C-alpha atoms as a PDB file:
ATOM      1  CA  UNK A   1     -24.138 169.733  99.942  1.00  0.00           C
ATOM      2  CA  UNK A   2     -22.806 167.218  97.432  1.00  0.00           C
ATOM      3  CA  UNK A   3     -19.493 169.091  97.337  1.00  0.00           C
ATOM      4  CA  UNK A   4     -18.952 168.791 101.099  1.00  0.00           C
ATOM      5  CA  UNK A   5     -19.429 164.987 101.145  1.00  0.00           C
ATOM      6  CA  UNK A   6     -17.388 164.402  98.007  1.00  0.00           C
ATOM      7  CA  UNK A   7     -13.911 164.719  99.618  1.00  0.00           C
ATOM      8  CA  UNK A   8     -14.924 162.311 102.382  1.00  0.00           C
ATOM      9  CA  UNK A   9     -16.197 159.853  99.802  1.00  0.00           C
ATOM     10  CA  UNK A  10     -12.965 160.117  97.822  1.00  0.00           C
ATOM     11  CA  UNK A  11     -10.898 159.519 100.940  1.00  0.00           C
ATOM     12  CA  UNK A  12     -13.030 156.516 101.845  1.00  0.00           C
ATOM     13  CA  UNK A  13     -12.749 155.095  98.341  1.00  0.00           C
ATOM     14  CA  UNK A  14      -9.005 155.676  98.336  1.00  0.00           C
ATOM     15  CA  UNK A  15      -8.672 153.888 101.681  1.00  0.00           C
ATOM     16  CA  UNK A  16     -10.819 151.054 100.398  1.00  0.00           C
ATOM     17  CA  UNK A  17      -8.620 150.757  97.308  1.00  0.00           C
ATOM     18  CA  UNK A  18      -5.419 150.773  99.377  1.00  0.00           C
ATOM     19  CA  UNK A  19      -6.870 148.133 101.714  1.00  0.00           C
ATOM     20  CA  UNK A  20      -8.000 145.969  98.784  1.00  0.00           C
ATOM     21  CA  UNK A  21      -4.596 146.235  97.088  1.00  0.00           C
ATOM     22  CA  UNK A  22      -2.846 145.374 100.343  1.00  0.00           C
ATOM     23  CA  UNK A  23      -5.033 142.323 100.816  1.00  0.00           C
ATOM     24  CA  UNK A  24      -4.493 141.261  97.203  1.00  0.00           C
ATOM     25  CA  UNK A  25      -0.726 141.687  97.582  1.00  0.00           C
ATOM     26  CA  UNK A  26      -0.727 139.558 100.731  1.00  0.00           C
ATOM     27  CA  UNK A  27      -2.795 136.819  99.096  1.00  0.00           C
ATOM     28  CA  UNK A  28      -0.618 136.755  95.979  1.00  0.00           C
ATOM     29  CA  UNK A  29       2.498 136.543  98.152  1.00  0.00           C
ATOM     30  CA  UNK A  30       0.963 133.620 100.008  1.00  0.00           C
ATOM     31  CA  UNK A  31       0.115 131.931  96.695  1.00  0.00           C
ATOM     32  CA  UNK A  32       3.698 132.397  95.513  1.00  0.00           C
ATOM     33  CA  UNK A  33       5.078 130.877  98.697  1.00  0.00           C
ATOM     34  CA  UNK A  34       2.727 127.913  98.412  1.00  0.00           C
ATOM     35  CA  UNK A  35       3.738 127.329  94.797  1.00  0.00           C
ATOM     36  CA  UNK A  36       7.446 127.479  95.716  1.00  0.00           C
ATOM     37  CA  UNK A  37       6.912 124.991  98.553  1.00  0.00           C
ATOM     38  CA  UNK A  38       5.015 122.637  96.256  1.00  0.00           C
ATOM     39  CA  UNK A  39       7.755 122.814  93.610  1.00  0.00           C
ATOM     40  CA  UNK A  40      10.455 122.101  96.201  1.00  0.00           C
ATOM     41  CA  UNK A  41       8.473 119.179  97.573  1.00  0.00           C
ATOM     42  CA  UNK A  42       7.912 117.726  94.103  1.00  0.00           C
ATOM     43  CA  UNK A  43      11.572 118.097  93.083  1.00  0.00           C
ATOM     44  CA  UNK A  44      12.689 116.382  96.278  1.00  0.00           C
ATOM     45  CA  UNK A  45      10.239 113.548  95.728  1.00  0.00           C
ATOM     46  CA  UNK A  46      11.355 113.211  92.109  1.00  0.00           C
ATOM     47  CA  UNK A  47      15.054 112.960  93.006  1.00  0.00           C
ATOM     48  CA  UNK A  48      14.387 110.387  95.719  1.00  0.00           C
ATOM     49  CA  UNK A  49      12.053 108.435  93.457  1.00  0.00           C
ATOM     50  CA  UNK A  50      14.584 108.227  90.626  1.00  0.00           C
ATOM     51  CA  UNK A  51      17.327 107.091  92.993  1.00  0.00           C
ATOM     52  CA  UNK A  52      15.027 104.512  94.577  1.00  0.00           C
ATOM     53  CA  UNK A  53      13.925 103.226  91.178  1.00  0.00           C
ATOM     54  CA  UNK A  54      17.478 102.806  89.938  1.00  0.00           C
ATOM     55  CA  UNK A  55      18.604 100.975  93.064  1.00  0.00           C
ATOM     56  CA  UNK A  56      15.472  98.847  93.168  1.00  0.00           C
ATOM     57  CA  UNK A  57      15.894  97.875  89.521  1.00  0.00           C
ATOM     58  CA  UNK A  58      19.484  96.832  90.164  1.00  0.00           C
ATOM     59  CA  UNK A  59      18.485  94.839  93.237  1.00  0.00           C
ATOM     60  CA  UNK A  60      15.602  93.159  91.442  1.00  0.00           C
ATOM     61  CA  UNK A  61      17.814  92.261  88.512  1.00  0.00           C
ATOM     62  CA  UNK A  62      20.483  90.695  90.721  1.00  0.00           C
ATOM     63  CA  UNK A  63      17.969  88.865  92.888  1.00  0.00           C
ATOM     64  CA  UNK A  64      16.138  87.505  89.851  1.00  0.00           C
ATOM     65  CA  UNK A  65      19.394  86.344  88.360  1.00  0.00           C
ATOM     66  CA  UNK A  66      20.274  84.580  91.619  1.00  0.00           C
ATOM     67  CA  UNK A  67      16.939  82.759  91.759  1.00  0.00           C
ATOM     68  CA  UNK A  68      17.160  81.630  88.131  1.00  0.00           C
ATOM     69  CA  UNK A  69      20.756  80.430  88.603  1.00  0.00           C
ATOM     70  CA  UNK A  70      19.796  78.491  91.757  1.00  0.00           C
ATOM     71  CA  UNK A  71      16.961  76.682  89.936  1.00  0.00           C
ATOM     72  CA  UNK A  72      18.692  76.415  86.542  1.00  0.00           C
ATOM     73  CA  UNK A  73      19.000  72.641  86.447  1.00  0.00           C
ATOM     74  CA  UNK A  74      15.566  71.632  87.717  1.00  0.00           C
ATOM     75  CA  UNK A  75      12.946  74.409  87.713  1.00  0.00           C
ATOM     76  CA  UNK A  76      14.297  77.312  85.689  1.00  0.00           C
ATOM     77  CA  UNK A  77      11.011  78.036  83.836  1.00  0.00           C
ATOM     78  CA  UNK A  78       8.990  77.804  87.048  1.00  0.00           C
ATOM     79  CA  UNK A  79      11.441  80.130  88.797  1.00  0.00           C
ATOM     80  CA  UNK A  80      11.180  82.711  86.022  1.00  0.00           C
ATOM     81  CA  UNK A  81       7.364  82.535  86.073  1.00  0.00           C
ATOM     82  CA  UNK A  82       7.268  82.827  89.871  1.00  0.00           C
ATOM     83  CA  UNK A  83       9.595  85.851  89.834  1.00  0.00           C
ATOM     84  CA  UNK A  84       7.526  87.548  87.123  1.00  0.00           C
ATOM     85  CA  UNK A  85       4.274  86.946  89.014  1.00  0.00           C
ATOM     86  CA  UNK A  86       5.788  88.262  92.235  1.00  0.00           C
ATOM     87  CA  UNK A  87       6.978  91.458  90.529  1.00  0.00           C
ATOM     88  CA  UNK A  88       3.614  91.970  88.858  1.00  0.00           C
ATOM     89  CA  UNK A  89       1.787  91.730  92.207  1.00  0.00           C
ATOM     90  CA  UNK A  90       4.210  94.128  93.887  1.00  0.00           C
ATOM     91  CA  UNK A  91       3.894  96.590  90.982  1.00  0.00           C
ATOM     92  CA  UNK A  92       0.090  96.479  91.219  1.00  0.00           C
ATOM     93  CA  UNK A  93       0.187  97.131  94.983  1.00  0.00           C
ATOM     94  CA  UNK A  94       2.580 100.051  94.529  1.00  0.00           C
ATOM     95  CA  UNK A  95       0.397 101.475  91.780  1.00  0.00           C
ATOM     96  CA  UNK A  96      -2.641 101.347  94.071  1.00  0.00           C
ATOM     97  CA  UNK A  97      -0.663 103.103  96.811  1.00  0.00           C
ATOM     98  CA  UNK A  98       0.396 105.897  94.440  1.00  0.00           C
ATOM     99  CA  UNK A  99      -3.199 106.379  93.325  1.00  0.00           C
ATOM    100  CA  UNK A 100      -4.292 106.536  96.972  1.00  0.00           C
ATOM    101  CA  UNK A 101      -1.602 109.145  97.740  1.00  0.00           C
ATOM    102  CA  UNK A 102      -2.672 111.289  94.789  1.00  0.00           C
ATOM    103  CA  UNK A 103      -6.312 111.139  95.861  1.00  0.00           C
ATOM    104  CA  UNK A 104      -5.534 112.195  99.450  1.00  0.00           C
ATOM    105  CA  UNK A 105      -3.185 115.106  98.756  1.00  0.00           C
ATOM    106  CA  UNK A 106      -4.382 118.587  99.721  1.00  0.00           C
ATOM    107  CA  UNK A 107      -5.511 120.845  96.887  1.00  0.00           C
ATOM    108  CA  UNK A 108      -2.989 123.283  95.468  1.00  0.00           C
ATOM    109  CA  UNK A 109      -3.157 126.768  97.041  1.00  0.00           C
ATOM    110  CA  UNK A 110      -5.535 125.619  99.789  1.00  0.00           C
ATOM    111  CA  UNK A 111      -4.335 128.262 102.282  1.00  0.00           C
ATOM    112  CA  UNK A 112      -4.616 131.044  99.706  1.00  0.00           C
ATOM    113  CA  UNK A 113      -8.128 130.011  98.742  1.00  0.00           C
ATOM    114  CA  UNK A 114      -9.085 129.839 102.410  1.00  0.00           C
ATOM    115  CA  UNK A 115      -7.790 133.379 103.019  1.00  0.00           C
ATOM    116  CA  UNK A 116      -9.600 134.699  99.944  1.00  0.00           C
ATOM    117  CA  UNK A 117     -12.804 133.081 101.184  1.00  0.00           C
ATOM    118  CA  UNK A 118     -12.355 134.743 104.585  1.00  0.00           C
ATOM    119  CA  UNK A 119     -11.805 138.078 102.842  1.00  0.00           C
ATOM    120  CA  UNK A 120     -14.952 137.602 100.760  1.00  0.00           C
ATOM    121  CA  UNK A 121     -16.992 136.744 103.849  1.00  0.00           C
ATOM    122  CA  UNK A 122     -15.613 139.764 105.717  1.00  0.00           C
ATOM    123  CA  UNK A 123     -16.514 142.037 102.794  1.00  0.00           C
ATOM    124  CA  UNK A 124     -20.034 140.592 102.632  1.00  0.00           C
ATOM    125  CA  UNK A 125     -20.476 141.051 106.373  1.00  0.00           C
ATOM    126  CA  UNK A 126     -19.156 144.611 106.253  1.00  0.00           C
ATOM    127  CA  UNK A 127     -21.324 145.482 103.257  1.00  0.00           C
ATOM    128  CA  UNK A 128     -24.504 144.092 104.825  1.00  0.00           C
ATOM    129  CA  UNK A 129     -23.809 145.701 108.225  1.00  0.00           C
ATOM    130  CA  UNK A 130     -22.458 148.946 106.808  1.00  0.00           C
ATOM    131  CA  UNK A 131     -19.287 148.541 108.864  1.00  0.00           C
ATOM    132  CA  UNK A 132     -15.633 149.061 108.076  1.00  0.00           C
ATOM    133  CA  UNK A 133     -14.062 146.746 105.491  1.00  0.00           C
ATOM    134  CA  UNK A 134     -10.628 146.648 107.089  1.00  0.00           C
ATOM    135  CA  UNK A 135     -11.804 145.018 110.338  1.00  0.00           C
ATOM    136  CA  UNK A 136     -12.006 141.265 110.758  1.00  0.00           C
ATOM    137  CA  UNK A 137     -14.924 139.725 112.674  1.00  0.00           C
END
């Protein structure tokens, strides 16, 4: 009696293994795609940020020089202090904005983790109900 059910059990286990490997392959592919997208997004942001920083530094330097030259005879020290204070305030505001952006970004591999959680829930449901693992609720 054990011999007659053994081939069916082997076939079921083999199917379960193939299904599990297929699901794992799909999830790993999704993780790879998400990582590639994140890298591309970060590289693009880095290139734009460097260009913006260089141009902003040049603009700030020229503008500061203009202000100091305009007030050279009467208020040169006051002009330099005012420019420094202005730049410090702007830098602080930009720093707060960057921190806010970092806090609100989605977690890395969020879609992959969501799919793995759905798979886990489907396996739990199938195991408790005695149903087929390959079917989604």
